mmCIF file of C-alpha atoms (C1' of nucleotides) in Angstrom:
data_model
loop_
_atom_site.group_PDB
_atom_site.id
_atom_site.type_symbol
_atom_site.label_atom_id
_atom_site.label_comp_id
_atom_site.label_asym_id
_atom_site.label_seq_id
_atom_site.Cartn_x
_atom_site.Cartn_y
_atom_site.Cartn_z
ATOM 1 C CA MET A 1296 6.294 -26.488 2.084
ATOM 2 C CA MET A 1297 9.266 -25.113 0.454
ATOM 3 C CA SER A 1298 11.201 -28.568 2.221
ATOM 4 C CA MET A 1299 11.814 -29.156 -1.228
ATOM 5 C CA ASN A 1300 15.550 -27.059 -1.386
ATOM 6 C CA SER A 1301 16.609 -29.088 1.825
ATOM 7 C CA LYS A 1302 16.833 -31.716 -1.851
ATOM 8 C CA GLN A 1303 20.237 -30.350 -2.567
ATOM 9 C CA ALA A 1304 22.870 -29.908 0.058
ATOM 10 C CA PHE A 1305 24.016 -28.213 -2.562
ATOM 11 C CA SER A 1306 22.429 -28.537 -6.016
ATOM 12 C CA MET A 1307 25.915 -26.884 -7.216
ATOM 13 C CA HIS A 1308 26.938 -30.151 -7.838
ATOM 14 C CA PRO A 1309 30.466 -31.039 -8.961
ATOM 15 C CA ILE A 1310 28.825 -33.266 -11.453
ATOM 16 C CA LEU A 1311 28.528 -32.269 -15.378
ATOM 17 C CA HIS A 1312 25.064 -32.245 -15.962
ATOM 18 C CA GLU A 1313 22.601 -31.769 -18.669
ATOM 19 C CA PRO A 1314 25.747 -31.136 -21.954
ATOM 20 C CA LYS A 1315 22.372 -29.242 -23.026
ATOM 21 C CA TYR A 1316 23.027 -29.705 -26.173
ATOM 22 C CA PRO A 1317 25.286 -32.422 -27.335
ATOM 23 C CA HIS A 1318 27.045 -31.455 -30.282
ATOM 24 C CA LEU A 1319 27.807 -28.443 -30.915
ATOM 25 C CA HIS A 1320 30.961 -27.322 -28.934
ATOM 26 C CA THR A 1321 30.988 -28.592 -26.154
ATOM 27 C CA SER A 1322 30.139 -26.502 -23.557
ATOM 28 C CA SER A 1323 33.286 -25.991 -21.740
ATOM 29 C CA GLU A 1324 31.746 -23.896 -19.359
ATOM 30 C CA ALA A 1325 29.279 -25.969 -17.643
ATOM 31 C CA ILE A 1326 31.813 -28.937 -17.734
ATOM 32 C CA ARG A 1327 33.845 -26.087 -16.235
ATOM 33 C CA ARG A 1328 31.574 -25.397 -13.085
ATOM 34 C CA ALA A 1329 31.137 -28.429 -12.600
ATOM 35 C CA CYS A 1330 34.911 -29.847 -12.184
ATOM 36 C CA LEU A 1331 35.693 -26.833 -9.715
ATOM 37 C CA PRO A 1332 39.085 -26.708 -9.185
ATOM 38 C CA ALA A 1333 38.525 -25.145 -6.098
ATOM 39 C CA PRO A 1334 42.022 -23.129 -5.968
ATOM 40 C CA GLN A 1335 43.151 -20.265 -4.461
ATOM 41 C CA ILE A 1336 42.046 -17.823 -1.978
ATOM 42 C CA GLN A 1337 42.385 -20.908 1.070
ATOM 43 C CA GLY A 1338 45.572 -22.025 -0.232
ATOM 44 C CA ASN A 1339 47.591 -19.095 1.335
ATOM 45 C CA ILE A 1340 45.793 -19.428 4.264
ATOM 46 C CA PHE A 1341 49.037 -21.064 5.574
ATOM 47 C CA ALA A 1342 50.960 -20.090 3.265
ATOM 48 C CA GLY A 1343 50.491 -16.347 4.092
ATOM 49 C CA PHE A 1344 49.048 -17.106 6.811
ATOM 50 C CA ASP A 1345 49.949 -14.149 9.097
ATOM 51 C CA GLU A 1346 49.658 -12.016 6.551
ATOM 52 C CA THR A 1347 46.022 -12.806 5.621
ATOM 53 C CA LEU A 1348 45.064 -12.318 9.465
ATOM 54 C CA LEU A 1349 46.978 -9.240 9.500
ATOM 55 C CA ARG A 1350 45.773 -8.153 6.283
ATOM 56 C CA GLY A 1351 42.033 -8.396 7.461
ATOM 57 C CA ALA A 1352 42.434 -6.864 11.352
ATOM 58 C CA GLU A 1353 43.910 -4.303 9.396
ATOM 59 C CA ALA A 1354 41.017 -3.955 7.025
ATOM 60 C CA LEU A 1355 38.939 -3.980 9.835
ATOM 61 C CA ALA A 1356 40.370 -1.322 11.428
ATOM 62 C CA ALA A 1357 40.325 0.709 8.614
ATOM 63 C CA VAL A 1358 36.919 0.256 8.126
ATOM 64 C CA ASP A 1359 36.615 1.285 11.762
ATOM 65 C CA ILE A 1360 38.675 3.711 11.420
ATOM 66 C CA VAL A 1361 36.218 5.090 7.885
ATOM 67 C CA SER A 1362 33.445 5.124 9.755
ATOM 68 C CA GLN A 1363 34.575 8.550 10.576
ATOM 69 C CA LYS A 1364 35.260 10.538 7.737
ATOM 70 C CA THR A 1365 33.104 11.462 5.755
ATOM 71 C CA HIS A 1366 33.946 11.954 2.148
ATOM 72 C CA PRO A 1367 32.988 14.785 0.455
ATOM 73 C CA PHE A 1368 31.311 12.963 -2.465
ATOM 74 C CA LYS A 1369 31.790 9.699 -3.904
ATOM 75 C CA PRO A 1370 31.430 9.502 -7.736
ATOM 76 C CA ASP A 1371 30.117 6.841 -8.636
ATOM 77 C CA ALA A 1372 33.431 5.297 -10.027
ATOM 78 C CA THR A 1373 32.674 2.305 -11.548
ATOM 79 C CA TYR A 1374 30.091 1.686 -13.911
ATOM 80 C CA HIS A 1375 27.143 0.287 -12.118
ATOM 81 C CA THR A 1376 23.868 -0.639 -12.559
ATOM 82 C CA MET A 1377 20.893 1.500 -12.478
ATOM 83 C CA SER A 1378 19.558 -0.873 -8.999
ATOM 84 C CA SER A 1379 19.431 0.551 -6.049
ATOM 85 C CA VAL A 1380 18.372 4.022 -5.211
ATOM 86 C CA SER A 1381 20.751 6.287 -5.517
ATOM 87 C CA CYS A 1382 21.531 6.085 -8.936
ATOM 88 C CA THR A 1383 21.634 9.255 -10.977
ATOM 89 C CA PRO A 1384 18.419 9.240 -12.457
ATOM 90 C CA THR A 1385 19.299 8.970 -16.198
ATOM 91 C CA SER A 1386 15.773 8.104 -16.661
ATOM 92 C CA SER A 1387 13.552 7.262 -13.373
ATOM 93 C CA SER A 1388 11.237 4.889 -14.805
ATOM 94 C CA VAL A 1389 13.372 2.339 -14.815
ATOM 95 C CA HIS A 1390 11.862 -0.202 -12.653
ATOM 96 C CA LEU A 1391 13.848 -2.703 -12.033
ATOM 97 C CA HIS A 1392 15.891 -4.424 -14.236
ATOM 98 C CA HIS A 1393 14.628 -6.020 -17.476
ATOM 99 C CA PRO A 1394 14.967 -9.089 -19.391
ATOM 100 C CA SER A 1395 16.203 -11.250 -17.160
ATOM 101 C CA VAL A 1396 14.428 -14.379 -18.466
ATOM 102 C CA LEU A 1397 13.150 -17.291 -17.852
ATOM 103 C CA THR A 1398 14.198 -18.708 -14.274
ATOM 104 C CA THR A 1399 12.946 -21.935 -13.312
ATOM 105 C CA HIS A 1400 15.468 -24.246 -12.802
ATOM 106 C CA HIS A 1401 17.188 -27.193 -14.970
ATOM 107 C CA PRO A 1402 17.031 -29.783 -12.390
ATOM 108 C CA HIS A 1403 20.686 -30.980 -12.666
ATOM 109 C CA HIS A 1404 19.349 -34.183 -13.747
ATOM 110 C CA HIS A 1405 21.941 -35.935 -12.793
ATOM 111 C CA HIS A 1406 22.682 -39.214 -14.354
ATOM 112 C CA HIS A 1407 21.749 -38.684 -18.463
ATOM 113 C CA GLN A 1408 24.314 -40.619 -20.290
ATOM 114 C CA PRO A 1409 26.798 -38.506 -21.921
ATOM 115 C CA ALA A 1410 26.876 -39.721 -25.685
ATOM 116 C CA GLN A 1411 23.719 -41.861 -26.195
ATOM 117 C CA GLY A 1412 21.952 -41.084 -29.359
ATOM 118 C CA LEU A 1413 21.080 -37.024 -28.621
ATOM 119 C CA GLU A 1414 18.003 -37.852 -30.499
ATOM 120 C CA GLY A 1415 17.495 -39.667 -26.824
ATOM 121 C CA GLU A 1416 18.483 -36.426 -24.862
ATOM 122 C CA LEU A 1417 16.599 -34.491 -26.986
ATOM 123 C CA LEU A 1418 13.686 -36.505 -26.216
ATOM 124 C CA ASP A 1419 14.073 -36.250 -23.020
ATOM 125 C CA HIS A 1420 14.058 -32.943 -23.083
ATOM 126 C CA LEU A 1421 11.111 -32.770 -25.195
ATOM 127 C CA ASN A 1422 9.021 -34.561 -22.318
ATOM 128 C CA SER A 1423 10.266 -32.454 -19.451
ATOM 129 C CA ALA A 1424 9.965 -29.020 -19.844
ATOM 130 C CA LEU A 1425 6.442 -28.765 -20.264
ATOM 131 C CA PRO A 1426 3.763 -27.151 -19.136
ATOM 132 C CA LEU A 1427 2.723 -29.587 -16.092
ATOM 133 C CA GLY A 1428 -0.154 -29.481 -14.869
ATOM 134 C CA GLY A 1429 -0.879 -25.673 -13.141
ATOM 135 C CA VAL A 1430 0.606 -23.798 -15.838
ATOM 136 C CA PRO A 1431 -0.805 -21.143 -17.116
ATOM 137 C CA GLY A 1432 -0.604 -23.217 -19.951
ATOM 138 C CA PRO A 1433 -0.943 -21.217 -22.647
ATOM 139 C CA ASP A 1434 3.128 -20.835 -23.586
ATOM 140 C CA VAL A 1435 5.914 -21.250 -22.138
ATOM 141 C CA GLY A 1436 8.171 -18.702 -23.349
ATOM 142 C CA SER A 1437 6.523 -17.628 -26.220
ATOM 143 C CA THR A 1438 5.087 -14.231 -25.819
ATOM 144 C CA PRO A 1439 7.227 -12.788 -23.418
ATOM 145 C CA SER A 1440 4.336 -9.972 -23.653
ATOM 146 C CA HIS A 1441 4.465 -8.759 -20.159
ATOM 147 C CA PRO A 1442 2.936 -6.519 -18.328
ATOM 148 C CA HIS A 1443 5.537 -4.311 -17.431
ATOM 149 C CA SER A 1444 7.706 -6.195 -15.040
ATOM 150 C CA HIS A 1445 10.079 -8.211 -16.236
ATOM 151 C CA MET A 1446 9.216 -11.050 -18.333
ATOM 152 C CA SER A 1447 10.262 -12.322 -14.539
ATOM 153 C CA ALA A 1448 6.155 -13.262 -14.545
ATOM 154 C CA ILE A 1449 6.387 -15.366 -17.557
ATOM 155 C CA ASN A 1450 9.231 -17.513 -15.882
ATOM 156 C CA HIS A 1451 8.301 -20.096 -13.354
ATOM 157 C CA MET A 1452 5.725 -22.204 -15.160
ATOM 158 C CA ALA A 1453 8.461 -24.052 -15.980
ATOM 159 C CA HIS A 1454 9.230 -24.846 -12.561
ATOM 160 C CA HIS A 1455 10.506 -28.200 -11.873
ATOM 161 C CA SER A 1456 10.977 -29.506 -15.318
ATOM 162 C CA GLN A 1457 10.871 -33.556 -14.689
ATOM 163 C CA PRO A 1458 13.573 -34.990 -15.496
ATOM 164 C CA MET A 1459 12.027 -37.524 -17.529
ATOM 165 C CA ASN A 1460 8.450 -38.531 -17.959
ATOM 166 C CA MET A 1461 7.230 -40.468 -20.947
ATOM 167 C CA SER A 1462 4.591 -38.905 -22.804
ATOM 168 C CA HIS A 1463 1.468 -40.123 -21.950
ATOM 169 C CA PRO A 1464 -0.295 -43.200 -22.289
ATOM 170 C CA HIS A 1465 -1.440 -43.111 -26.278
ATOM 171 C CA GLY A 1466 0.045 -39.668 -27.419
ATOM 172 C CA LEU A 1467 -2.545 -36.949 -26.798
ATOM 173 C CA ALA A 1468 0.160 -34.760 -27.391
ATOM 174 C CA SER A 1469 -1.523 -33.912 -30.486
ATOM 175 C CA HIS A 1470 -4.478 -32.578 -28.081
ATOM 176 C CA ALA A 1471 -6.734 -29.455 -29.300
ATOM 177 C CA VAL A 1472 -5.245 -27.640 -26.731
ATOM 178 C CA ILE A 1473 -3.809 -24.466 -28.807
ATOM 179 C CA SER A 1474 -0.253 -24.039 -26.879
ATOM 180 C CA GLY A 1475 2.387 -24.808 -29.271
ATOM 181 C CA PRO A 1476 4.415 -25.219 -25.912
ATOM 182 C CA GLU A 1477 6.208 -28.332 -26.911
ATOM 183 C CA THR A 1478 7.374 -26.612 -30.448
ATOM 184 C CA GLU A 1479 8.951 -24.344 -28.179
ATOM 185 C CA THR A 1480 10.577 -25.882 -26.278
ATOM 186 C CA ASP A 1481 11.693 -28.659 -28.236
ATOM 187 C CA PRO A 1482 14.818 -28.812 -27.921
ATOM 188 C CA ARG A 1483 15.253 -29.973 -31.647
ATOM 189 C CA GLU A 1484 13.102 -26.824 -32.836
ATOM 190 C CA LEU A 1485 15.452 -24.774 -30.340
ATOM 191 C CA GLU A 1486 18.378 -25.957 -32.427
ATOM 192 C CA SER A 1487 17.179 -25.510 -35.664
ATOM 193 C CA PHE A 1488 16.271 -22.075 -34.966
ATOM 194 C CA ALA A 1489 19.392 -20.780 -33.635
ATOM 195 C CA GLU A 1490 20.763 -21.948 -36.710
ATOM 196 C CA ARG A 1491 18.371 -20.487 -39.126
ATOM 197 C CA PHE A 1492 19.014 -17.488 -36.831
ATOM 198 C CA LYS A 1493 22.723 -17.340 -37.290
ATOM 199 C CA GLN A 1494 22.323 -17.525 -41.222
ATOM 200 C CA ARG A 1495 19.583 -14.765 -40.931
ATOM 201 C CA ARG A 1496 21.645 -12.874 -39.178
ATOM 202 C CA ILE A 1497 24.802 -12.951 -41.120
ATOM 203 C CA LYS A 1498 22.467 -12.740 -44.377
ATOM 204 C CA LEU A 1499 21.447 -9.251 -42.782
ATOM 205 C CA GLY A 1500 24.931 -8.598 -42.106
ATOM 206 C CA VAL A 1501 24.585 -8.602 -38.735
ATOM 207 C CA THR A 1502 26.992 -8.955 -35.767
ATOM 208 C CA GLN A 1503 25.759 -10.657 -32.902
ATOM 209 C CA ALA A 1504 26.534 -7.793 -30.848
ATOM 210 C CA ASP A 1505 24.727 -5.593 -33.476
ATOM 211 C CA VAL A 1506 21.353 -8.196 -32.348
ATOM 212 C CA GLY A 1507 22.299 -7.511 -29.131
ATOM 213 C CA SER A 1508 21.776 -3.467 -28.648
ATOM 214 C CA ALA A 1509 19.124 -3.889 -31.471
ATOM 215 C CA LEU A 1510 16.930 -5.686 -28.879
ATOM 216 C CA ALA A 1511 15.820 -2.888 -27.215
ATOM 217 C CA ASN A 1512 14.462 -1.384 -30.098
ATOM 218 C CA LEU A 1513 11.795 -3.989 -30.623
ATOM 219 C CA LYS A 1514 10.035 -2.458 -27.311
ATOM 220 C CA ILE A 1515 9.020 -5.027 -25.853
ATOM 221 C CA PRO A 1516 7.678 -4.492 -22.423
ATOM 222 C CA GLY A 1517 10.494 -5.934 -20.105
ATOM 223 C CA VAL A 1518 13.501 -6.564 -22.798
ATOM 224 C CA GLY A 1519 16.054 -4.735 -22.919
ATOM 225 C CA CYS A 1520 19.192 -5.026 -24.437
ATOM 226 C CA LEU A 1521 22.084 -7.832 -24.399
ATOM 227 C CA SER A 1522 25.655 -8.884 -24.782
ATOM 228 C CA GLN A 1523 27.602 -10.102 -27.443
ATOM 229 C CA SER A 1524 28.326 -13.059 -25.445
ATOM 230 C CA THR A 1525 24.601 -13.916 -24.504
ATOM 231 C CA ILE A 1526 23.820 -13.596 -28.143
ATOM 232 C CA CYS A 1527 26.934 -15.978 -29.015
ATOM 233 C CA ARG A 1528 25.570 -18.102 -26.964
ATOM 234 C CA PHE A 1529 22.088 -18.632 -28.318
ATOM 235 C CA GLU A 1530 23.538 -19.451 -31.159
ATOM 236 C CA SER A 1531 25.964 -21.590 -30.220
ATOM 237 C CA LEU A 1532 23.650 -23.323 -27.874
ATOM 238 C CA THR A 1533 25.419 -22.853 -24.882
ATOM 239 C CA LEU A 1534 22.441 -21.201 -23.121
ATOM 240 C CA SER A 1535 20.230 -23.230 -20.562
ATOM 241 C CA HIS A 1536 17.260 -25.199 -22.481
ATOM 242 C CA ASN A 1537 15.130 -22.428 -20.310
ATOM 243 C CA ASN A 1538 17.505 -19.623 -20.904
ATOM 244 C CA MET A 1539 16.929 -20.603 -24.732
ATOM 245 C CA VAL A 1540 13.224 -21.331 -24.422
ATOM 246 C CA ALA A 1541 13.026 -17.329 -23.103
ATOM 247 C CA LEU A 1542 15.167 -15.636 -25.885
ATOM 248 C CA LYS A 1543 14.504 -17.217 -28.916
ATOM 249 C CA PRO A 1544 10.779 -15.346 -29.185
ATOM 250 C CA ILE A 1545 12.668 -12.500 -28.610
ATOM 251 C CA LEU A 1546 15.151 -13.156 -31.242
ATOM 252 C CA GLU A 1547 12.725 -13.929 -33.377
ATOM 253 C CA ALA A 1548 11.266 -10.762 -32.860
ATOM 254 C CA TRP A 1549 14.384 -9.664 -33.665
ATOM 255 C CA LEU A 1550 15.143 -11.457 -36.815
ATOM 256 C CA GLU A 1551 11.775 -10.642 -38.278
ATOM 257 C CA GLU A 1552 11.379 -7.129 -37.337
ATOM 258 C CA ALA A 1553 15.063 -6.853 -39.032
ATOM 259 C CA GLU A 1554 14.103 -8.523 -42.348
ATOM 260 C CA ARG A 1555 11.118 -6.389 -42.711
ATOM 261 C CA ALA A 1556 13.355 -3.154 -41.803
ATOM 262 C CA GLN A 1557 15.839 -4.466 -44.603
ATOM 263 C CA ARG A 1558 13.218 -5.130 -47.219
ATOM 264 C CA GLU A 1559 11.881 -1.498 -47.106
ATOM 265 C CA LYS A 1560 15.626 -1.168 -47.111
ATOM 266 C CA MET A 1561 14.937 2.056 -44.782
ATOM 267 C CA THR A 1562 16.970 0.300 -42.543
ATOM 268 C CA LYS A 1563 16.153 2.601 -39.429
ATOM 269 C CA PRO A 1564 19.739 4.132 -37.915
ATOM 270 C CA GLU A 1565 17.782 3.676 -34.666
ATOM 271 C CA ILE A 1566 20.440 2.545 -32.505
ATOM 272 C CA TYR A 1567 18.935 2.183 -29.304
ATOM 273 C CA THR A 1568 15.934 3.269 -27.253
ATOM 274 C CA GLY A 1569 15.857 5.083 -24.555
ATOM 275 C CA GLY A 1570 14.199 1.663 -23.306
ATOM 276 C CA ASP A 1571 15.415 -0.981 -20.681
ATOM 277 C CA LYS A 1572 19.167 -1.103 -20.582
ATOM 278 C CA LYS A 1573 21.243 -4.271 -20.479
ATOM 279 C CA ARG A 1574 22.293 -5.180 -17.141
ATOM 280 C CA LYS A 1575 25.431 -4.098 -16.691
ATOM 281 C CA ARG A 1576 28.509 -5.096 -14.512
ATOM 282 C CA THR A 1577 30.240 -4.109 -12.442
ATOM 283 C CA SER A 1578 33.977 -5.091 -12.976
ATOM 284 C CA ILE A 1579 35.413 -4.534 -9.414
ATOM 285 C CA ALA A 1580 39.442 -3.921 -9.617
ATOM 286 C CA ALA A 1581 42.134 -6.077 -8.456
ATOM 287 C CA PRO A 1582 43.054 -4.067 -4.927
ATOM 288 C CA GLU A 1583 39.616 -3.612 -4.200
ATOM 289 C CA LYS A 1584 38.811 -7.126 -4.607
ATOM 290 C CA ARG A 1585 42.175 -7.806 -2.552
ATOM 291 C CA SER A 1586 40.402 -5.655 0.404
ATOM 292 C CA LEU A 1587 37.284 -7.338 0.068
ATOM 293 C CA GLU A 1588 39.012 -10.804 0.069
ATOM 294 C CA ALA A 1589 40.746 -9.685 3.494
ATOM 295 C CA TYR A 1590 37.698 -8.453 4.587
ATOM 296 C CA PHE A 1591 35.889 -11.341 4.005
ATOM 297 C CA ALA A 1592 38.821 -13.210 5.910
ATOM 298 C CA VAL A 1593 37.765 -12.151 8.938
ATOM 299 C CA GLN A 1594 34.497 -11.998 8.426
ATOM 300 C CA PRO A 1595 32.259 -13.662 6.063
ATOM 301 C CA ARG A 1596 29.144 -12.455 6.924
ATOM 302 C CA PRO A 1597 29.248 -8.501 7.396
ATOM 303 C CA SER A 1598 26.796 -6.465 9.090
ATOM 304 C CA SER A 1599 25.109 -3.787 6.598
ATOM 305 C CA GLU A 1600 26.835 -1.548 8.992
ATOM 306 C CA LYS A 1601 30.132 -2.811 7.745
ATOM 307 C CA ILE A 1602 29.316 -3.588 4.660
ATOM 308 C CA ALA A 1603 28.313 0.191 4.054
ATOM 309 C CA ALA A 1604 31.545 1.057 5.664
ATOM 310 C CA ILE A 1605 33.501 -1.176 3.814
ATOM 311 C CA ALA A 1606 31.705 0.346 0.619
ATOM 312 C CA GLU A 1607 32.610 3.711 1.470
ATOM 313 C CA LYS A 1608 36.044 2.926 1.805
ATOM 314 C CA LEU A 1609 36.397 0.534 -1.775
ATOM 315 C CA ASP A 1610 34.559 3.609 -3.340
ATOM 316 C CA LEU A 1611 32.207 1.031 -3.677
ATOM 317 C CA LYS A 1612 28.436 0.937 -4.032
ATOM 318 C CA LYS A 1613 26.787 -0.886 -1.035
ATOM 319 C CA ASN A 1614 25.080 -3.303 -3.111
ATOM 320 C CA VAL A 1615 27.668 -3.945 -4.957
ATOM 321 C CA VAL A 1616 29.769 -4.771 -1.692
ATOM 322 C CA ARG A 1617 26.893 -6.972 -0.262
ATOM 323 C CA VAL A 1618 26.379 -8.709 -3.490
ATOM 324 C CA TRP A 1619 30.009 -9.340 -3.465
ATOM 325 C CA PHE A 1620 29.903 -10.996 0.043
ATOM 326 C CA CYS A 1621 27.121 -13.125 -0.702
ATOM 327 C CA ASN A 1622 28.410 -14.229 -3.925
ATOM 328 C CA GLN A 1623 32.066 -15.038 -1.936
ATOM 329 C CA ARG A 1624 30.019 -17.187 0.194
ATOM 330 C CA GLN A 1625 28.195 -19.112 -2.381
ATOM 331 C CA LYS A 1626 31.611 -19.550 -4.411
ATOM 332 C CA GLN A 1627 33.670 -20.627 -0.840
ATOM 333 C CA LYS A 1628 30.332 -23.320 -0.258
ATOM 334 C CA ARG A 1629 31.231 -24.836 -4.099
ATOM 335 C CA MET A 1630 34.869 -25.196 -3.531
ATOM 336 C CA LYS A 1631 34.224 -26.546 0.433
ATOM 337 C CA PHE A 1632 31.838 -28.996 -1.791
ATOM 338 C CA SER A 1633 34.139 -29.989 -4.662
ATOM 339 C CA ALA A 1634 37.228 -30.202 -2.236
ATOM 340 C CA THR A 1635 35.380 -33.244 -0.484
ATOM 341 C CA TYR A 1636 35.442 -35.367 -3.973
ATOM 342 C "C1'" DA B 739 37.306 -7.500 -36.213
ATOM 343 C "C1'" DG B 740 33.450 -10.665 -34.942
ATOM 344 C "C1'" DT B 741 32.946 -14.454 -31.929
ATOM 345 C "C1'" DA B 742 33.932 -17.867 -28.398
ATOM 346 C "C1'" DT B 743 34.660 -18.008 -23.096
ATOM 347 C "C1'" DG B 744 36.488 -17.733 -18.269
ATOM 348 C "C1'" DC B 745 34.892 -15.904 -14.019
ATOM 349 C "C1'" DA B 746 31.816 -13.378 -11.280
ATOM 350 C "C1'" DA B 747 28.265 -9.900 -10.996
ATOM 351 C "C1'" DA B 748 23.748 -9.227 -10.735
ATOM 352 C "C1'" DT B 749 18.877 -11.217 -10.287
ATOM 353 C "C1'" DA B 750 14.934 -13.672 -9.120
ATOM 354 C "C1'" DA B 751 12.700 -16.282 -6.074
ATOM 355 C "C1'" DG B 752 11.386 -18.269 -1.245
ATOM 356 C "C1'" DG B 753 12.906 -17.764 3.483
ATOM 357 C "C1'" DC C 545 15.864 -5.403 4.765
ATOM 358 C "C1'" DC C 546 19.169 -9.568 3.864
ATOM 359 C "C1'" DC C 547 20.462 -14.003 2.970
ATOM 360 C "C1'" DT C 548 20.947 -18.463 0.415
ATOM 361 C "C1'" DT C 549 20.078 -21.200 -3.919
ATOM 362 C "C1'" DA C 550 19.967 -21.349 -8.798
ATOM 363 C "C1'" DT C 551 20.626 -19.127 -12.892
ATOM 364 C "C1'" DT C 552 21.246 -15.823 -16.299
ATOM 365 C "C1'" DT C 553 23.915 -12.218 -17.660
ATOM 366 C "C1'" DG C 554 28.166 -9.246 -19.409
ATOM 367 C "C1'" DC C 555 32.959 -7.929 -18.704
ATOM 368 C "C1'" DA C 556 37.050 -8.801 -20.207
ATOM 369 C "C1'" DT C 557 40.016 -10.839 -23.262
ATOM 370 C "C1'" DA C 558 41.992 -14.879 -25.383
ATOM 371 C "C1'" DC C 559 41.195 -16.788 -30.113
#
DNA sequence: AGTATGCAAATAAGG
DNA sequence: CCCTTATTTGCATAC
């Protein structure tokens, strides 16, 4: 069974798909991704031909050398995540990470008219995001309650949301079945919620960043903080539909909690709980990035040992380097693909 | 000084 | 453990 995947030579196809939520700003990013500039990197293969090779060779040599030099200790330079083992146990309890919400995939429904009444688009979404048979039914994103592990569990229920699928013969939608999944995933509902959310947030005199960091105070199992960016994107509906669905209950919980707290005017200053932290993102500095690119030029798929050597040389965590290569390969494929068109 | 966004790390899930 | 693919976020910085 896994054959399914084969379908997408590259599902990250360049075509701009789903403008998710039509109006509101144009989600430039989606479009941007779609359009893939496919620029540099390879650009200089010819331009700086020898230079690149040279650099690559040099880089490799360096790695070999490095294998002997054992550094006394390597500081955790960048910010890193608490990901793998070696982290200084700030709080050992950390399982892995956090809130990543829903992951399902959002089928790129190719065709799909740009404009068309948003009503139509919305309906499509409506019909598409549903429990489909097999799903635990109860709720899709709503009840993030999850034992512990990240919310991943609640994910994958939406799995392949069918592009479209008209309603049933006769709307038995209003079934007895409890579920309100439809309500929760209804784009219109999400849209209005996002709007209400923003208004109420402002009324509370709280910034997006405040909301993000306050989320940890909710102490919801797999939920940690979120960045201002994410809150912003939620409000502007620039997140994927599934992501919106997953985040909604969390933000809703925060909103209610915040309003309640204000009512009691005993706004606790409790800023941030030691609970889950937000995902951290390592910033790889330009020099290191250049080195990595040089290595990549000669060997896009370095062995684990090589990666470790590179990591040490650049003073980065091994996992960071490994992931960098993975992402780099991904990027390259994307570029190659889009270059074909 | 808040809020958008571009770019790309980090993650999730199936192999 | 590592890879790939698809996605979710966040750092930086533009607005």
